[in-house]
DNA sequence: TGATATGTTATCTT
DNA sequence: CAAGATAACATATC
């Protein structure tokens, strides 16, 4: 599922191909998928593609922005006008199509949880002000991590996944980061030791995810802006590795449920 | 057929 | 009131 590394991969690609193009037309194929006025978007030039946590932010000329959240099954694919007519055609799960100066931006979303919102600068500013730092932000310090962990009795994994406390970390990378730091995901947050190691591991694992272009795990449909799958799934430390041998101590990776989410860890070396 | 998967939020409970 | 737990959203797949 798209977490920060997947979204950042898409952002970097879109920044290269979309910046400077003008949105000529917006086709809303499903009402749930586009909130706001498509007519206000048409005719605007794309200034830049940015990102906050798992949300893509398209900065448009004038007082308008597009916020895009892929949730679980969203895809954002760019096709140059020279692509085959077959590729350019709307698929079964295509929800929004942007016709641009030199191509098309297609938003697919099988399960309809994702959305695109057109919002003005003032709305954006107020909204961003409420958000916590991203895991890759400078504001995410050891001290900050210490603060959010000390303030909760919940399992450490659930606190790290809480988008109101820390932005960008999802179920795949949190499992791998806790393995990296040798911390049991069930540990109550305020009892976690070696916080600076956990801090280092979170950043390291997320950056590794970006390096490999995100992950397309089993049963997942993530693709980047060119429609290609990620590669981090070949680098998973513990995610989806239940029954396999622990890379660190030779123990066996176990799967449990925590907060209703699949949780993978090595019981013998994650304490 | 029913359980399962995941990101986020609404809603209920403690 | 706040923190925590859980349901809900929609759909394909095992």
mmCIF file of C-alpha atoms (C1' of nucleotides) in Angstrom:
data_model
loop_
_atom_site.group_PDB
_atom_site.id
_atom_site.type_symbol
_atom_site.label_atom_id
_atom_site.label_comp_id
_atom_site.label_asym_id
_atom_site.label_seq_id
_atom_site.Cartn_x
_atom_site.Cartn_y
_atom_site.Cartn_z
ATOM 1 C CA UNK A 1 0.000 0.000 0.000
ATOM 2 C CA UNK A 2 1.246 3.481 -0.662
ATOM 3 C CA UNK A 3 3.230 4.804 2.280
ATOM 4 C CA UNK A 4 5.743 7.637 2.235
ATOM 5 C CA UNK A 5 8.322 5.872 -0.014
ATOM 6 C CA UNK A 6 5.704 4.949 -2.633
ATOM 7 C CA UNK A 7 4.178 8.438 -2.607
ATOM 8 C CA UNK A 8 7.599 10.095 -2.758
ATOM 9 C CA UNK A 9 8.571 7.907 -5.723
ATOM 10 C CA UNK A 10 5.464 9.054 -7.579
ATOM 11 C CA UNK A 11 6.047 12.672 -6.565
ATOM 12 C CA UNK A 12 9.577 12.726 -7.965
ATOM 13 C CA UNK A 13 8.436 11.248 -11.255
ATOM 14 C CA UNK A 14 5.463 13.587 -11.590
ATOM 15 C CA UNK A 15 7.610 16.604 -10.780
ATOM 16 C CA UNK A 16 9.736 15.744 -13.827
ATOM 17 C CA UNK A 17 6.882 15.211 -16.266
ATOM 18 C CA UNK A 18 4.091 17.477 -15.024
ATOM 19 C CA UNK A 19 5.750 20.721 -13.930
ATOM 20 C CA UNK A 20 5.033 23.431 -16.491
ATOM 21 C CA UNK A 21 2.174 21.593 -18.171
ATOM 22 C CA UNK A 22 -1.333 23.039 -18.197
ATOM 23 C CA UNK A 23 -4.407 21.063 -17.173
ATOM 24 C CA UNK A 24 -6.789 21.372 -20.094
ATOM 25 C CA UNK A 25 -9.630 19.169 -18.913
ATOM 26 C CA UNK A 26 -10.741 17.206 -15.856
ATOM 27 C CA UNK A 27 -13.007 14.192 -16.255
ATOM 28 C CA UNK A 28 -14.599 12.995 -13.051
ATOM 29 C CA UNK A 29 -15.683 9.409 -13.659
ATOM 30 C CA UNK A 30 -16.682 8.799 -10.057
ATOM 31 C CA UNK A 31 -18.095 11.539 -7.802
ATOM 32 C CA UNK A 32 -16.427 10.246 -4.612
ATOM 33 C CA UNK A 33 -12.969 10.487 -6.123
ATOM 34 C CA UNK A 34 -12.848 14.233 -6.848
ATOM 35 C CA UNK A 35 -13.970 16.770 -4.277
ATOM 36 C CA UNK A 36 -14.246 20.403 -5.283
ATOM 37 C CA UNK A 37 -14.832 22.077 -8.599
ATOM 38 C CA UNK A 38 -13.206 20.490 -11.673
ATOM 39 C CA UNK A 39 -13.986 23.624 -13.703
ATOM 40 C CA UNK A 40 -11.727 25.721 -11.447
ATOM 41 C CA UNK A 41 -8.859 23.364 -12.187
ATOM 42 C CA UNK A 42 -9.158 23.441 -15.962
ATOM 43 C CA UNK A 43 -6.855 25.980 -17.604
ATOM 44 C CA UNK A 44 -4.354 26.106 -14.727
ATOM 45 C CA UNK A 45 -0.650 25.541 -15.092
ATOM 46 C CA UNK A 46 1.109 23.087 -12.778
ATOM 47 C CA UNK A 47 3.821 24.856 -10.796
ATOM 48 C CA UNK A 48 5.249 21.960 -8.764
ATOM 49 C CA UNK A 49 4.484 18.576 -7.239
ATOM 50 C CA UNK A 50 5.096 18.360 -3.505
ATOM 51 C CA UNK A 51 4.263 15.944 -0.715
ATOM 52 C CA UNK A 52 3.184 15.995 2.921
ATOM 53 C CA UNK A 53 3.179 12.596 4.655
ATOM 54 C CA UNK A 54 1.296 10.280 2.256
ATOM 55 C CA UNK A 55 -0.525 13.112 0.476
ATOM 56 C CA UNK A 56 0.594 14.424 -2.906
ATOM 57 C CA UNK A 57 0.220 18.169 -3.291
ATOM 58 C CA UNK A 58 -0.029 19.635 -6.781
ATOM 59 C CA UNK A 59 0.692 23.347 -6.610
ATOM 60 C CA UNK A 60 -1.310 25.093 -9.328
ATOM 61 C CA UNK A 61 -0.888 28.599 -10.670
ATOM 62 C CA UNK A 62 -3.039 31.066 -8.740
ATOM 63 C CA UNK A 63 -4.892 30.292 -5.532
ATOM 64 C CA UNK A 64 -5.556 26.592 -6.076
ATOM 65 C CA UNK A 65 -3.995 23.240 -5.187
ATOM 66 C CA UNK A 66 -4.819 19.610 -5.687
ATOM 67 C CA UNK A 67 -4.357 17.239 -2.788
ATOM 68 C CA UNK A 68 -4.249 13.570 -3.720
ATOM 69 C CA UNK A 69 -4.432 10.656 -1.302
ATOM 70 C CA UNK A 70 -4.083 7.138 -2.701
ATOM 71 C CA UNK A 71 -5.244 5.412 0.496
ATOM 72 C CA UNK A 72 -4.968 1.681 -0.173
ATOM 73 C CA UNK A 73 -5.525 1.024 -3.845
ATOM 74 C CA UNK A 74 -4.967 4.365 -5.566
ATOM 75 C CA UNK A 75 -2.696 4.673 -8.589
ATOM 76 C CA UNK A 76 -1.533 7.852 -10.271
ATOM 77 C CA UNK A 77 -0.198 7.144 -13.714
ATOM 78 C CA UNK A 78 1.115 9.562 -16.336
ATOM 79 C CA UNK A 79 0.818 8.741 -20.004
ATOM 80 C CA UNK A 80 2.317 10.885 -22.754
ATOM 81 C CA UNK A 81 -0.062 11.726 -25.606
ATOM 82 C CA UNK A 82 2.026 9.369 -27.756
ATOM 83 C CA UNK A 83 0.979 6.326 -25.671
ATOM 84 C CA UNK A 84 -1.189 3.718 -27.391
ATOM 85 C CA UNK A 85 -4.913 4.510 -27.595
ATOM 86 C CA UNK A 86 -5.508 1.367 -25.572
ATOM 87 C CA UNK A 87 -3.307 2.592 -22.720
ATOM 88 C CA UNK A 88 -4.930 6.023 -22.766
ATOM 89 C CA UNK A 89 -8.399 4.575 -22.414
ATOM 90 C CA UNK A 90 -10.086 4.628 -19.011
ATOM 91 C CA UNK A 91 -9.875 1.295 -17.203
ATOM 92 C CA UNK A 92 -12.455 -0.357 -15.018
ATOM 93 C CA UNK A 93 -11.157 1.433 -11.925
ATOM 94 C CA UNK A 94 -10.280 4.773 -13.511
ATOM 95 C CA UNK A 95 -11.913 7.511 -11.418
ATOM 96 C CA UNK A 96 -10.442 10.794 -12.642
ATOM 97 C CA UNK A 97 -8.627 11.746 -15.855
ATOM 98 C CA UNK A 98 -6.642 14.974 -16.281
ATOM 99 C CA UNK A 99 -5.953 15.918 -19.866
ATOM 100 C CA UNK A 100 -2.736 17.927 -19.986
ATOM 101 C CA UNK A 101 -0.798 19.823 -22.614
ATOM 102 C CA UNK A 102 1.406 16.822 -23.446
ATOM 103 C CA UNK A 103 -0.367 13.820 -21.979
ATOM 104 C CA UNK A 104 -2.773 12.453 -19.414
ATOM 105 C CA UNK A 105 -2.732 11.899 -15.679
ATOM 106 C CA UNK A 106 -4.928 8.972 -14.707
ATOM 107 C CA UNK A 107 -6.223 8.294 -11.203
ATOM 108 C CA UNK A 108 -7.239 4.667 -10.700
ATOM 109 C CA UNK A 109 -8.711 3.501 -7.410
ATOM 110 C CA UNK A 110 -10.305 0.094 -7.136
ATOM 111 C CA UNK A 111 -11.733 0.490 -3.669
ATOM 112 C CA UNK A 112 -12.721 4.168 -3.801
ATOM 113 C CA UNK A 113 -11.065 5.121 -0.519
ATOM 114 C CA UNK A 114 -8.687 7.560 -2.187
ATOM 115 C CA UNK A 115 -9.545 11.095 -3.204
ATOM 116 C CA UNK A 116 -8.451 14.209 -5.013
ATOM 117 C CA UNK A 117 -9.404 17.556 -3.475
ATOM 118 C CA UNK A 118 -9.164 21.022 -4.984
ATOM 119 C CA UNK A 119 -8.410 23.495 -2.188
ATOM 120 C CA UNK A 120 -7.266 27.120 -1.931
ATOM 121 C CA UNK A 121 -4.014 28.285 -0.357
ATOM 122 C CA UNK A 122 -5.630 29.413 2.857
ATOM 123 C CA UNK A 123 -7.314 26.038 3.421
ATOM 124 C CA UNK A 124 -4.022 24.291 2.742
ATOM 125 C CA UNK A 125 -2.081 26.464 5.163
ATOM 126 C CA UNK A 126 -4.549 25.855 7.985
ATOM 127 C CA UNK A 127 -4.658 22.139 7.300
ATOM 128 C CA UNK A 128 -0.874 21.725 7.169
ATOM 129 C CA UNK A 129 -0.472 23.660 10.410
ATOM 130 C CA UNK A 130 -2.255 20.867 12.279
ATOM 131 C CA UNK A 131 -0.060 18.078 10.934
ATOM 132 C CA UNK A 132 2.845 16.487 12.803
ATOM 133 C CA UNK A 133 6.323 16.194 11.231
ATOM 134 C CA UNK A 134 6.982 13.558 8.589
ATOM 135 C CA UNK A 135 9.440 10.826 9.446
ATOM 136 C CA UNK A 136 11.882 12.381 6.939
ATOM 137 C CA UNK A 137 11.464 15.987 8.186
ATOM 138 C CA UNK A 138 14.211 17.735 10.139
ATOM 139 C CA UNK A 139 11.604 18.410 12.825
ATOM 140 C CA UNK A 140 11.431 14.677 13.475
ATOM 141 C CA UNK A 141 14.147 14.512 16.113
ATOM 142 C CA UNK A 142 15.040 11.913 18.740
ATOM 143 C CA UNK A 143 13.588 14.305 21.275
ATOM 144 C CA UNK A 144 10.290 14.481 19.400
ATOM 145 C CA UNK A 145 10.109 10.680 19.107
ATOM 146 C CA UNK A 146 10.839 10.404 22.802
ATOM 147 C CA UNK A 147 7.999 12.825 23.523
ATOM 148 C CA UNK A 148 5.336 10.984 21.513
ATOM 149 C CA UNK A 149 6.379 7.597 22.903
ATOM 150 C CA UNK A 150 6.425 8.768 26.503
ATOM 151 C CA UNK A 151 2.918 10.186 26.172
ATOM 152 C CA UNK A 152 1.274 6.860 25.307
ATOM 153 C CA UNK A 153 0.585 3.478 26.833
ATOM 154 C CA UNK A 154 -0.340 1.931 23.503
ATOM 155 C CA UNK A 155 1.867 -0.568 21.711
ATOM 156 C CA UNK A 156 4.832 1.256 20.161
ATOM 157 C CA UNK A 157 3.868 0.073 16.686
ATOM 158 C CA UNK A 158 0.441 1.719 16.907
ATOM 159 C CA UNK A 159 1.902 5.035 18.030
ATOM 160 C CA UNK A 160 4.349 5.064 15.101
ATOM 161 C CA UNK A 161 1.447 4.383 12.727
ATOM 162 C CA UNK A 162 -0.638 7.216 14.197
ATOM 163 C CA UNK A 163 -0.713 9.869 11.475
ATOM 164 C CA UNK A 164 -1.632 12.517 14.042
ATOM 165 C CA UNK A 165 1.712 11.931 15.796
ATOM 166 C CA UNK A 166 4.088 11.065 12.967
ATOM 167 C CA UNK A 167 3.520 11.412 9.228
ATOM 168 C CA UNK A 168 4.261 8.924 6.495
ATOM 169 C CA UNK A 169 4.866 5.591 8.247
ATOM 170 C CA UNK A 170 2.540 2.723 7.302
ATOM 171 C CA UNK A 171 2.269 -0.949 8.094
ATOM 172 C CA UNK A 172 5.083 -2.214 5.890
ATOM 173 C CA UNK A 173 7.872 0.115 6.963
ATOM 174 C CA UNK A 174 6.896 0.199 10.631
ATOM 175 C CA UNK A 175 7.336 -3.587 10.833
ATOM 176 C CA UNK A 176 10.767 -3.387 9.218
ATOM 177 C CA UNK A 177 11.859 -0.379 11.305
ATOM 178 C CA UNK A 178 10.977 -2.120 14.575
ATOM 179 C CA UNK A 179 12.934 -5.172 13.433
ATOM 180 C CA UNK A 180 15.891 -2.925 12.575
ATOM 181 C CA UNK A 181 15.773 -1.472 16.082
ATOM 182 C CA UNK A 182 15.219 -4.929 17.668
ATOM 183 C CA UNK A 183 12.092 -3.709 19.447
ATOM 184 C CA UNK A 184 9.010 -5.882 19.981
ATOM 185 C CA UNK A 185 6.041 -4.130 18.294
ATOM 186 C CA UNK A 186 3.839 -4.895 21.303
ATOM 187 C CA UNK A 187 6.029 -3.015 23.780
ATOM 188 C CA UNK A 188 4.096 -0.215 25.494
ATOM 189 C CA UNK A 189 5.356 3.005 23.894
ATOM 190 C CA UNK A 190 6.522 4.613 27.127
ATOM 191 C CA UNK A 191 8.656 1.593 28.003
ATOM 192 C CA UNK A 192 10.656 1.576 24.771
ATOM 193 C CA UNK A 193 14.417 1.826 25.259
ATOM 194 C CA UNK A 194 17.042 2.732 22.653
ATOM 195 C CA UNK A 195 14.904 5.538 21.231
ATOM 196 C CA UNK A 196 17.758 7.005 19.211
ATOM 197 C CA UNK A 197 18.279 3.644 17.548
ATOM 198 C CA UNK A 198 14.589 3.445 16.691
ATOM 199 C CA UNK A 199 14.777 6.985 15.313
ATOM 200 C CA UNK A 200 17.731 6.029 13.128
ATOM 201 C CA UNK A 201 15.984 2.844 11.943
ATOM 202 C CA UNK A 202 12.758 4.613 10.981
ATOM 203 C CA UNK A 203 14.625 7.057 8.773
ATOM 204 C CA UNK A 204 16.916 4.368 7.379
ATOM 205 C CA UNK A 205 14.098 1.978 6.447
ATOM 206 C CA UNK A 206 11.987 4.719 4.875
ATOM 207 C CA UNK A 207 14.940 5.973 2.832
ATOM 208 C CA UNK A 208 15.712 2.438 1.702
ATOM 209 C CA UNK A 209 12.085 2.181 0.571
ATOM 210 C CA UNK A 210 12.493 5.334 -1.502
ATOM 211 C CA UNK A 211 15.796 4.050 -2.910
ATOM 212 C CA UNK A 212 14.077 0.910 -4.223
ATOM 213 C CA UNK A 213 11.106 2.816 -5.608
ATOM 214 C CA UNK A 214 8.618 1.704 -2.964
ATOM 215 C CA UNK A 215 7.162 -1.759 -2.625
ATOM 216 C CA UNK A 216 4.510 -3.783 -4.370
ATOM 217 C CA UNK A 217 3.869 -6.579 -1.898
ATOM 218 C CA UNK A 218 1.739 -9.644 -2.371
ATOM 219 C CA UNK A 219 -1.868 -8.721 -3.198
ATOM 220 C CA UNK A 220 -0.914 -5.089 -3.672
ATOM 221 C CA UNK A 221 -1.479 -2.974 -6.704
ATOM 222 C CA UNK A 222 0.982 -0.131 -6.141
ATOM 223 C CA UNK A 223 2.589 1.179 -9.291
ATOM 224 C CA UNK A 224 4.654 4.331 -9.792
ATOM 225 C CA UNK A 225 3.795 7.232 -12.110
ATOM 226 C CA UNK A 226 5.027 5.187 -15.090
ATOM 227 C CA UNK A 227 2.861 2.196 -14.169
ATOM 228 C CA UNK A 228 5.818 0.132 -12.888
ATOM 229 C CA UNK A 229 5.895 -1.909 -9.694
ATOM 230 C CA UNK A 230 8.223 -1.122 -6.795
ATOM 231 C CA UNK A 231 11.244 -3.214 -5.779
ATOM 232 C CA UNK A 232 11.453 -2.878 -2.014
ATOM 233 C CA UNK A 233 9.360 -6.039 -1.568
ATOM 234 C CA UNK A 234 12.510 -8.006 -2.399
ATOM 235 C CA UNK A 235 14.213 -6.272 0.553
ATOM 236 C CA UNK A 236 11.617 -6.849 3.272
ATOM 237 C CA UNK A 237 13.245 -7.544 6.629
ATOM 238 C CA UNK A 238 10.175 -9.065 8.315
ATOM 239 C CA UNK A 239 7.068 -7.847 6.483
ATOM 240 C CA UNK A 240 5.289 -10.848 4.948
ATOM 241 C CA UNK A 241 8.139 -13.080 6.123
ATOM 242 C CA UNK A 242 6.175 -15.209 8.604
ATOM 243 C CA UNK A 243 7.805 -18.623 9.029
ATOM 244 C CA UNK A 244 11.082 -17.491 7.462
ATOM 245 C CA UNK A 245 14.408 -17.352 9.262
ATOM 246 C CA UNK A 246 15.339 -14.146 11.064
ATOM 247 C CA UNK A 247 18.206 -12.412 9.244
ATOM 248 C CA UNK A 248 19.752 -11.381 12.550
ATOM 249 C CA UNK A 249 19.472 -14.253 15.024
ATOM 250 C CA UNK A 250 18.229 -17.256 13.095
ATOM 251 C CA UNK A 251 14.897 -17.336 14.939
ATOM 252 C CA UNK A 252 11.577 -17.709 13.172
ATOM 253 C CA UNK A 253 9.547 -14.662 12.075
ATOM 254 C CA UNK A 254 6.085 -14.666 13.583
ATOM 255 C CA UNK A 255 2.872 -12.984 12.497
ATOM 256 C CA UNK A 256 0.348 -11.614 14.971
ATOM 257 C CA UNK A 257 -2.485 -9.066 14.924
ATOM 258 C CA UNK A 258 -1.992 -5.727 16.578
ATOM 259 C CA UNK A 259 -4.709 -3.103 16.357
ATOM 260 C CA UNK A 260 -6.284 -5.283 13.690
ATOM 261 C CA UNK A 261 -3.177 -5.044 11.489
ATOM 262 C CA UNK A 262 -0.793 -7.744 10.377
ATOM 263 C CA UNK A 263 2.331 -7.515 12.508
ATOM 264 C CA UNK A 264 5.571 -9.364 11.745
ATOM 265 C CA UNK A 265 8.517 -9.701 14.088
ATOM 266 C CA UNK A 266 11.170 -12.029 15.455
ATOM 267 C CA UNK A 267 10.176 -12.983 19.021
ATOM 268 C CA UNK A 268 13.687 -14.112 19.843
ATOM 269 C CA UNK A 269 15.584 -10.882 19.101
ATOM 270 C CA UNK A 270 12.939 -8.119 19.197
ATOM 271 C CA UNK A 271 12.533 -7.405 22.893
ATOM 272 C "C1'" DT B 1 -19.406 -18.172 1.654
ATOM 273 C "C1'" DG B 2 -16.767 -15.738 4.686
ATOM 274 C "C1'" DA B 3 -12.372 -14.154 6.244
ATOM 275 C "C1'" DT B 4 -8.781 -11.112 4.981
ATOM 276 C "C1'" DA B 5 -5.996 -7.101 3.394
ATOM 277 C "C1'" DT B 6 -4.725 -2.022 4.248
ATOM 278 C "C1'" DG B 7 -5.104 4.024 5.472
ATOM 279 C "C1'" DT B 8 -7.730 6.991 7.656
ATOM 280 C "C1'" DT B 9 -11.587 8.733 10.155
ATOM 281 C "C1'" DA B 10 -15.887 8.480 12.649
ATOM 282 C "C1'" DT B 11 -17.773 6.830 16.613
ATOM 283 C "C1'" DC B 12 -18.158 4.372 20.789
ATOM 284 C "C1'" DT B 13 -16.108 3.093 25.293
ATOM 285 C "C1'" DT B 14 -13.244 3.537 29.143
ATOM 286 C "C1'" DC C 1 -12.074 15.494 28.219
ATOM 287 C "C1'" DA C 2 -8.703 12.502 26.425
ATOM 288 C "C1'" DA C 3 -6.944 8.127 25.177
ATOM 289 C "C1'" DG C 4 -7.777 3.962 23.326
ATOM 290 C "C1'" DA C 5 -10.340 0.514 20.897
ATOM 291 C "C1'" DT C 6 -13.080 -0.666 17.169
ATOM 292 C "C1'" DA C 7 -16.229 -0.127 13.173
ATOM 293 C "C1'" DA C 8 -16.722 1.685 8.756
ATOM 294 C "C1'" DC C 9 -15.503 2.660 4.064
ATOM 295 C "C1'" DA C 10 -15.364 -0.818 -0.932
ATOM 296 C "C1'" DT C 11 -13.799 -4.539 -3.359
ATOM 297 C "C1'" DA C 12 -10.987 -8.291 -5.000
ATOM 298 C "C1'" DT C 13 -8.919 -12.462 -3.767
ATOM 299 C "C1'" DC C 14 -7.985 -16.772 -1.238
#
